[in-house]
């Protein structure tokens, strides 16, 4: 039997990270590659109890079709948390679905889409299905540089996709002054901002900073997720969007999956409704914060002086810059041969990849293994640097 794939499907490629993760599943590999939350943070007993509650008290609606917009009490919870109207909240099947839906309703073939340098690979994948023309906006260690949003870039652009909190892949956080500037410049230029924020609650130092959405609710879509604060397998996220866009997104979601599972939405709500996250998130922060410190200490101890990295104030990642001539992809082959893994930085760039970069996740590997893995990686890098 033969069939013809759509042109769109023919252009699809697998995420470099997912391919790497397959290799790193071998138990002997110390993997800093995955962006997975630590299973130690999953509130298993609470989730178990919530399943029983939901199936005992509301079995029919939990197992029935539901509204596309989402389970109303969960939407109300999100609305209260962000101090917005419930009408603006859409529950999504993970924030990844938010990215997919936004791509579908905002991008035509060839549309200009602005992204950070580098940016979240999963967003590049989601938007790529609509075949935009990506433009990487110059960014530095603090994130996107607002002044770089010249009229030449913003005119006709469909949106700027940005990650102000502990960005995936760099772990960097956009300072509050830059947020204000960015929100103002975008508003003046009529540029829509997509604010992806799965890591905002995971701040290990300093306070949580105001969202871009709070600075211009008419010109920003905010995306959030329960993946990093409860469990990613639940696949429950949300977005907050201006009214007209919200309506379009609901239509697109109807076509995609009718609605996010009634069952998991109710379980999430059952767990969080009494304020559980306010006691749970500090525990996640404490664990990840300690892991982050351990990795920073290991890096200082074992990485050669020609290598630099950032000091994240939250999130799950550290971004490493190698000397110019060292290629992250080639380094990975050598690292895997020595049973240690990371994600090379190049796939996170929409244009002109910086090949001498890599991303390290510090959340899933236990502390003693962090030291062992970073020591091994440091030796491999040292050989490359001198070679
Ligand atoms: C920046 C960013 N956005 C979105 C997602 C997708 O998260 P979710 O599990 O909510 O779909 C991730 C997952 O790692 C992410 O890092």
CSV table of N, CA, C and O in Angstrom, one decimal, residues 19 37 52 114-115 262 366:
chain,number,residue,atom,x,y,z
A,19,UNK,N,15.0,12.3,20.7
A,19,UNK,CA,15.9,11.2,20.2
A,19,UNK,C,17.0,11.0,21.2
A,19,UNK,O,17.3,9.8,21.4
A,37,UNK,N,10.3,16.9,35.1
A,37,UNK,CA,10.3,17.2,36.5
A,37,UNK,C,10.7,16.0,37.3
A,37,UNK,O,10.6,14.8,36.8
A,52,UNK,N,-10.1,9.1,43.9
A,52,UNK,CA,-11.2,8.4,44.6
A,52,UNK,C,-12.4,9.4,44.9
A,52,UNK,O,-13.5,9.1,44.6
A,114,UNK,N,8.4,36.2,15.6
A,114,UNK,CA,9.6,36.6,16.3
A,114,UNK,C,9.8,35.7,17.5
A,114,UNK,O,8.8,35.4,18.2
A,115,UNK,N,11.0,35.2,17.7
A,115,UNK,CA,11.4,34.3,18.8
A,115,UNK,C,12.6,34.8,19.5
A,115,UNK,O,13.4,35.6,18.9
A,262,UNK,N,-12.0,15.6,31.1
A,262,UNK,CA,-12.8,16.0,32.2
A,262,UNK,C,-12.2,15.4,33.5
A,262,UNK,O,-12.1,16.1,34.5
A,366,UNK,N,20.2,12.6,41.2
A,366,UNK,CA,20.5,12.9,42.6
A,366,UNK,C,21.9,13.5,42.8
A,366,UNK,O,22.7,13.4,41.9
